[in-house]
Amino acid sequence: MTTASDRKELISRLQKNILQWEGYKSPPAGTQELVGLGAVESAFPNGVFPLGSVHELVCSNTEQSAASAGFVTGLMSVLMQNGGVCLWAGLSQDLFPPALKAFGVEPDRVIFIRLSKDKEVLWVMEEALKCPGLAAVAGELKDIDFKQSRRLQLAVEHSHVTGFVIRNQTDKMGSTACAARWKIKSLPSEPVDGLPGLGFPRWQVELLRVRNGKPGSWIMEWSDGKFRHINMRMVEPQKLMVG
Amino acid sequence: MAIWFRNLTTDWLSLRKPELRQIPFVFVAPERNRMIITAANPVAESQGVYSGMAAADAKAITTNLQILNYIPGKEARLLRQLGLWCIRYTPVVAVNLPDGLILDISGCAHLWGGERGYLKNIVNKLRASGYDTRAAIADTIGAAWAVARFGKITPIIESGRQAQTLMNLPPAALRLEAPVLEKLQKLGFSTIRSFMQIPRSVLRRRFGEAFLLRLAQALDQENEEIIPLVPPVPYVERLPCLEPIKTARGIEIAIQRLLEGLCLRLKAEGKGIRKAVLKCYRVDGKMVHTGISTNRGSHSISHIFKLLELQVSKIEPGLGIELFLLEATKVDDIDVLQEKLWAGNPGLQDSALAELLDRLAGKVGANRIHRYLPVEHYWPERSVKEAASLSEIPVTAWRTDRLRPIRLLPKPEQVEVMALLPDYPPKVFTYKGRRHAVEKADGPERIEREWWLEKGEHRDYYVVEDSDGNRYWLFRSGHYDAAPQWYLHGFFA
C-alpha cells in the first residue's frame, strides 16, 4: 500500500521521464533563469526555460510580428553570448539588421535567408536546426502544421539548438509539437524618469500553451540590454485590456 | 586521332532538311565576281559537281541543282559542337578547320577495347547520326590527318610506321598551301615518296620552311601542339559507364565514386573544392551539367556529396548517361590545423556552419543568403551592406545612438497625417485605413540626402507610439511649408 506522498513522487518521476522521452534534456540541478525572463520561466517544467526546443510565436498583425521579432532577438542575445551565430529565415524581406543591436545581438553574427515559400522556410529551418554550429534559428512563416513542427522538434533533439517559429498573420491555430506557444503584444511604455517621449519597449508576453507547464501572461520590458519583469500590480488593470 | 567530315555542311543541312537528301545541292560563296561552290552534297558530286567550280558551270551539268548561300563560320560552329560531343571519348579535343577534329587519345582507347574498337565506335556513331566520317589513328597528327583523308589502307597506323604509310600518299596529304602543291605537281612529284629522300636544304630552297615543318611534323621529327576545345581542368575525375545510367540512385552512386577519387587527391595535396561542376554526357549526344560552390574549401566526401545530392533532381538523364565528369574548377588551400582549431566552436568560422550554408545555397540559391555589415551612411536604406564572405568583419561599429525599427519597409508607404504645429510630431495618422492616435513621440531626427549620391528632399523622422503601445517610424519628406508628404517607414518592437 503506497502512501499519498509516494504516489505523488512516482507521478512526478514519470512526468520527468515523459519529458525526457519527448526530447527535453533536464538541465543541471540548480540551474535558474537561463534566459533572464524572470517570472516567466517559472511557467515551464522544472521552472527552466526550455532551450534546445522549438518555440512558436503567433502574431496577428505587422505590429505584433515586430514585437515578436524584438522579443526573439532579446532571447537570442542570451543564447549568443559566447560568440554564437544565429540564422534568421523568413518570408519577409524587412528585418532591419541595425535594430538587432538594440536587443543585444551583433547583427553581423546573424545570417539572413530571404525566402518566398513556407515550404522553403521549413526546409531551411529543419536543416539549420540540425546544425550544432548555430546558437539559435528563427523562422518567419505563415503557417505550420503538426507534422512539420514535429520534424523541427526532432531536428533540435540531436543538436540542442533553440528554434523560434514566428507565425505571421495566421488566423488558424492548429496544434503543433512546439514546446511553447507565445503571443507578444506591445503595451504603452512608461516614461523614464518623467521625461517626455518614448520609454523602454514594453510587451505583454502571453504564454498561450506550454507543454507540461502553466500558461500565463506577464508584462515585460526591454531595458539596459535585458528583460525586466513588470509587476502586475504596478500596472493599472485597464491597460492590460488594450491590444 | 584525326576525324574527317567529308561533307560537313551538306550533311548538316541534310539532317536538318531530310527532303534535300535525294536532291543535288551546293553551297556557294561569291569570289571575284563569280559564285564559287564551297561544298557539294554526295548527290551533286556523283553528277560531277565539285567544290571550287563556278556555280554557273555546275548548273549547266546538273539541271535540278539547288544553290544555297554559304553560311560564314558554320563549319567552325559545327565542328565545335561535334568536338564537344567527342569529349566523351577523350578530354582533349581540338577543332581542325575546315572539316576535321583532332583527338588526343592517349590512355583512352583501352576503355573501348583497344584502338580498333575505339575508332569503330566513334566512326559508327558519327555515321549513324548522319555525318559521312573517316578517321585514322597515328602517332602524329600529320600522319593521322593524311590517312583519314587520303589513305586507302587500314586507318590505324602502327607506332613508328608513319614514313612507310605516307610514302604512297599524294603531297596534298601533308596539309600544304595551294601554291606549294601546284609547284610540286609541276615538278612531277605525285607521291610523298618521290621527294622524301631529297636533301632538306634543296627542299627548303624550293618550297620554303613551312613545307619542311609539315613534313617533319607528319614524320614525328617535330612536335605539334593542339589547342583543346575545352581547356583541361587539373582536378577532374571521369567515370565512363558500360550501361547508360538513368536513375537518380545510379547518378548518386556515380557521384560517390567520382568524389572518392577526387577528394582523396585533393586531401593529399591539402586543397579543398570551392567550385565544382558535374557534367553528364548523355547517350543522345547532349550534355547536362550542374554545379556547386562552397563557402570555404572542402575535401570532405560526405559534405560535397550532400551538396551534389541536392542537384541530382535537376539532372535530366534522358535516355541515359554514359559518361560522368566531375571537375573541381576552383580549389583553395586548406589549413588543416586551423580547421581542427575551429571545429565545434560555435561562430562564423565553424566548419559545420559553412557546410550548412553550402547546403542551403545548393537548394534555395546563394542569392537568398545574406549577412550584413554596417556602413557609414545615415540614409537608412544605405546603412547596411552585404558581407562578401563569412570571414569579413565590420570595419565600423554598429550605430546605437539612434533608435532603428526592427522591421524596415523596403519602400516607405504613404500615410495620412494630422499634426498640430509645423515640426511637431503627428497627432493622428492613418495607415492602411486604420487611424492611430499618437500618444508619445520622439523626434524629429533629420536625415539629409547624401547629395554626392542622389538628389531629393531630406527626411524628418519621428518615432511614435500609438494608444495601443505599437511603435512606428514615420517621416516627413522635405520642409513643412512645401505641403509635405508623410510616410511610414518601419515598425519598432
XYZ file of C-alpha atoms in Angstrom, chain B residues 138-479:
342
model
C 48.565 7.515 -85.758
C 51.488 8.707 -83.666
C 51.450 12.143 -85.235
C 48.667 14.497 -86.079
C 50.042 14.901 -89.584
C 50.000 11.190 -90.348
C 46.526 10.650 -88.896
C 45.251 13.629 -90.850
C 46.764 12.306 -94.060
C 45.459 8.773 -93.655
C 41.968 9.923 -92.668
C 41.703 11.879 -95.912
C 43.886 10.083 -98.434
C 44.628 6.644 -97.030
C 43.235 3.621 -98.793
C 44.696 1.362 -96.149
C 43.907 0.405 -92.594
C 43.187 3.570 -90.591
C 45.322 2.534 -87.656
C 48.987 3.286 -88.216
C 51.316 1.332 -86.042
C 53.705 3.257 -83.909
C 56.775 4.434 -85.830
C 55.479 3.494 -89.277
C 54.423 6.969 -90.411
C 57.099 7.179 -93.077
C 56.100 3.935 -94.806
C 52.448 4.892 -94.685
C 52.912 8.378 -96.018
C 55.124 7.341 -98.908
C 52.292 6.279 -101.172
C 50.086 9.264 -100.453
C 49.927 12.370 -102.656
C 51.695 15.533 -101.472
C 48.327 17.087 -100.584
C 48.219 14.736 -97.604
C 50.838 16.927 -95.923
C 48.463 19.848 -95.250
C 50.308 22.146 -97.651
C 49.390 25.508 -99.129
C 47.906 25.546 -102.620
C 50.916 27.305 -104.322
C 53.334 24.725 -102.911
C 51.105 21.898 -104.105
C 50.960 23.426 -107.563
C 54.743 23.697 -107.660
C 55.109 20.052 -106.589
C 52.697 18.975 -109.280
C 54.534 20.959 -111.931
C 57.777 19.295 -110.944
C 56.175 15.872 -111.187
C 56.146 14.889 -107.530
C 52.989 12.789 -107.454
C 53.648 10.972 -104.176
C 55.425 11.838 -100.982
C 57.866 9.035 -101.685
C 59.274 10.959 -104.628
C 60.652 13.796 -102.531
C 61.150 12.193 -99.161
C 64.779 11.390 -99.807
C 65.737 14.750 -101.278
C 68.104 16.717 -99.016
C 66.464 19.240 -96.756
C 68.456 22.209 -97.987
C 67.212 21.634 -101.516
C 63.603 21.307 -100.433
C 63.865 24.400 -98.285
C 65.194 26.478 -101.167
C 62.364 25.367 -103.432
C 59.345 25.086 -101.195
C 60.105 27.073 -98.080
C 60.272 26.425 -94.344
C 56.550 25.712 -93.860
C 56.736 22.762 -96.204
C 59.590 21.208 -94.264
C 57.814 21.779 -90.985
C 54.702 19.918 -92.194
C 56.808 17.032 -93.414
C 58.737 16.839 -90.171
C 55.528 17.011 -88.115
C 53.974 14.177 -90.048
C 57.074 12.049 -89.594
C 57.281 12.733 -85.830
C 60.541 14.664 -86.200
C 58.898 17.824 -84.985
C 56.426 18.238 -82.128
C 52.966 19.616 -82.826
C 50.650 21.121 -80.231
C 46.880 21.361 -80.433
C 44.627 23.851 -78.706
C 41.995 21.834 -76.853
C 38.371 22.865 -77.242
C 37.849 22.697 -73.504
C 40.980 23.565 -71.608
C 41.738 20.644 -69.343
C 40.994 21.281 -65.690
C 43.685 19.970 -63.421
C 41.285 18.451 -60.908
C 38.983 16.217 -62.854
C 37.606 12.750 -62.444
C 35.985 10.704 -65.224
C 33.574 7.823 -64.929
C 32.524 6.129 -68.161
C 29.585 3.773 -67.736
C 29.187 0.466 -69.524
C 25.413 0.728 -69.317
C 23.756 4.133 -69.626
C 22.633 5.437 -66.232
C 19.042 6.589 -65.959
C 18.059 6.511 -62.295
C 18.685 9.058 -59.561
C 20.197 6.307 -57.439
C 22.593 5.465 -60.226
C 23.659 9.068 -60.546
C 24.241 9.247 -56.805
C 26.458 6.178 -56.904
C 28.389 7.722 -59.765
C 28.852 10.954 -57.810
C 30.075 8.995 -54.812
C 32.611 7.131 -56.951
C 33.847 10.331 -58.567
C 34.176 12.084 -55.237
C 36.152 9.273 -53.690
C 38.809 9.723 -56.329
C 38.802 13.497 -56.415
C 38.654 14.169 -52.692
C 41.402 11.694 -51.930
C 43.657 13.521 -54.338
C 42.703 16.961 -53.011
C 43.275 15.823 -49.466
C 46.740 14.576 -50.301
C 47.548 17.962 -51.801
C 45.978 19.919 -48.927
C 43.360 21.524 -51.119
C 39.594 21.843 -50.998
C 36.852 22.371 -53.549
C 35.376 25.850 -53.791
C 33.568 25.251 -57.055
C 32.827 22.033 -58.854
C 30.952 21.104 -61.998
C 29.370 17.752 -62.673
C 28.962 17.074 -66.376
C 26.814 14.239 -67.593
C 27.217 13.157 -71.207
C 24.051 11.539 -72.405
C 23.558 8.830 -74.993
C 21.629 11.196 -77.244
C 24.676 13.435 -77.571
C 23.545 16.166 -75.179
C 25.466 17.229 -72.142
C 23.755 18.277 -68.930
C 25.713 19.833 -66.160
C 25.220 21.166 -62.693
C 27.493 22.984 -60.345
C 28.052 23.581 -56.675
C 30.088 26.073 -54.768
C 31.175 26.175 -51.173
C 31.855 28.936 -48.714
C 35.242 27.531 -47.871
C 37.395 24.868 -49.430
C 36.327 21.349 -48.581
C 37.533 17.902 -49.463
C 35.022 16.147 -47.278
C 33.361 13.472 -49.407
C 30.194 13.454 -47.320
C 29.827 17.218 -47.473
C 30.369 17.610 -51.222
C 28.149 14.604 -51.794
C 25.342 16.245 -49.840
C 25.673 19.350 -51.979
C 25.626 17.405 -55.217
C 22.818 15.200 -53.984
C 20.569 18.251 -53.916
C 21.332 18.833 -57.588
C 20.563 15.295 -58.724
C 16.895 16.100 -59.286
C 17.949 18.790 -61.765
C 19.835 16.310 -63.938
C 17.721 15.057 -66.815
C 19.120 11.640 -67.680
C 17.101 11.369 -70.906
C 17.880 8.017 -72.492
C 20.773 7.518 -70.126
C 24.124 8.962 -69.197
C 27.224 7.261 -70.500
C 29.941 9.429 -69.012
C 30.220 11.420 -65.809
C 32.818 14.108 -65.417
C 33.470 15.853 -62.141
C 35.667 18.908 -62.389
C 36.872 20.987 -59.493
C 37.036 24.315 -61.310
C 38.180 26.259 -58.271
C 40.204 24.916 -55.407
C 41.624 26.542 -52.312
C 44.368 25.609 -49.937
C 43.056 24.237 -46.696
C 44.843 24.864 -43.476
C 44.261 21.610 -41.674
C 45.463 22.944 -38.351
C 43.036 25.813 -38.456
C 40.150 23.512 -39.220
C 40.885 21.452 -36.126
C 41.104 24.560 -34.014
C 37.702 25.833 -35.037
C 35.742 22.621 -35.297
C 32.911 22.502 -32.800
C 33.395 26.084 -31.752
C 30.196 27.991 -32.413
C 30.968 31.013 -34.516
C 31.274 32.220 -38.061
C 34.430 30.152 -38.574
C 32.702 26.940 -37.630
C 33.026 24.367 -40.374
C 29.593 22.898 -39.613
C 28.074 26.314 -40.282
C 29.937 26.716 -43.566
C 28.753 23.293 -44.632
C 25.187 24.119 -43.659
C 25.258 27.303 -45.705
C 26.634 25.441 -48.712
C 23.771 23.003 -48.433
C 21.190 25.768 -48.119
C 22.726 27.637 -51.050
C 22.537 24.497 -53.129
C 18.821 24.204 -52.568
C 17.433 27.723 -52.314
C 20.185 29.625 -54.112
C 23.143 31.539 -52.773
C 21.477 34.865 -53.594
C 18.952 34.286 -50.803
C 21.568 34.086 -48.078
C 22.751 37.364 -46.621
C 24.913 38.647 -43.857
C 25.091 42.347 -43.223
C 27.785 44.728 -42.122
C 27.400 48.328 -41.030
C 28.335 51.103 -43.429
C 28.874 54.729 -42.558
C 25.763 56.092 -44.162
C 22.971 57.887 -42.385
C 20.349 57.172 -45.035
C 18.581 54.077 -43.600
C 18.419 52.139 -46.839
C 22.154 52.504 -47.264
C 23.277 51.932 -43.709
C 23.962 48.228 -44.241
C 25.843 46.357 -46.880
C 26.162 42.731 -47.671
C 29.199 40.874 -46.383
C 31.251 39.297 -49.122
C 32.251 36.258 -47.131
C 31.837 34.604 -43.774
C 35.179 35.874 -42.638
C 34.595 39.538 -43.426
C 34.382 41.608 -40.246
C 32.757 45.007 -39.756
C 35.090 47.934 -40.350
C 32.861 50.393 -38.491
C 30.787 49.818 -35.390
C 27.037 49.293 -35.452
C 25.388 52.556 -34.506
C 23.339 52.514 -31.360
C 22.877 56.212 -30.698
C 19.555 56.368 -32.541
C 16.620 54.006 -32.410
C 16.098 51.987 -35.561
C 12.959 49.968 -36.326
C 13.224 46.190 -36.258
C 11.137 45.997 -39.411
C 12.005 48.448 -42.129
C 9.639 48.609 -45.069
C 11.576 48.141 -48.305
C 9.706 51.137 -49.686
C 8.233 53.803 -47.400
C 4.434 53.787 -47.533
C 2.478 56.986 -47.718
C 0.269 57.802 -44.718
C -2.294 60.463 -43.944
C -1.155 62.567 -41.048
C -2.526 65.299 -38.875
C -0.046 67.366 -36.950
C -0.804 70.234 -34.669
C 2.115 72.502 -35.422
C 4.854 72.564 -38.016
C 7.818 70.445 -36.986
C 5.709 68.744 -34.365
C 5.228 65.005 -34.409
C 1.911 63.909 -35.908
C -1.107 63.702 -33.643
C -3.038 61.189 -35.689
C -2.046 59.118 -38.683
C -3.911 56.716 -40.913
C -2.167 53.635 -42.224
C -3.986 51.047 -44.306
C -7.333 52.509 -43.364
C -6.699 52.400 -39.630
C -6.451 55.501 -37.526
C -3.714 55.596 -34.957
C -3.777 58.201 -32.236
C -0.235 59.128 -31.286
C 0.359 59.162 -27.547
C 4.076 59.612 -27.334
C 6.699 60.616 -29.838
C 10.417 61.162 -30.211
C 11.961 63.322 -32.875
C 12.477 64.793 -35.234
C 15.699 63.209 -36.393
C 16.647 64.902 -39.606
C 18.357 62.659 -42.118
C 19.791 64.542 -45.061
C 20.119 63.152 -48.507
C 23.633 62.173 -49.276
C 23.908 64.759 -52.036
C 27.010 63.211 -53.562
C 24.938 60.086 -54.236
C 21.482 61.356 -55.078
C 19.237 64.377 -55.096
C 15.967 64.811 -53.266
C 14.306 66.034 -50.115
C 15.655 65.358 -46.656
C 13.565 63.352 -44.223
C 12.445 64.246 -40.702
C 11.918 61.045 -38.779
C 9.678 60.601 -35.724
C 9.367 57.556 -33.531
C 5.734 57.492 -32.456
C 3.755 55.266 -30.140
C 0.025 54.911 -30.589
C -2.507 54.380 -27.844
C -2.077 50.579 -28.047
C 1.640 50.858 -27.481
C 2.593 49.965 -31.050
C 5.556 51.914 -32.311
C 6.104 53.245 -35.780
C 8.761 55.092 -37.668
C 7.223 57.981 -39.585
C 8.961 60.601 -41.629
C 8.090 63.779 -43.359
C 9.713 64.322 -46.688
C 11.018 67.869 -47.062
C 10.250 71.049 -45.239
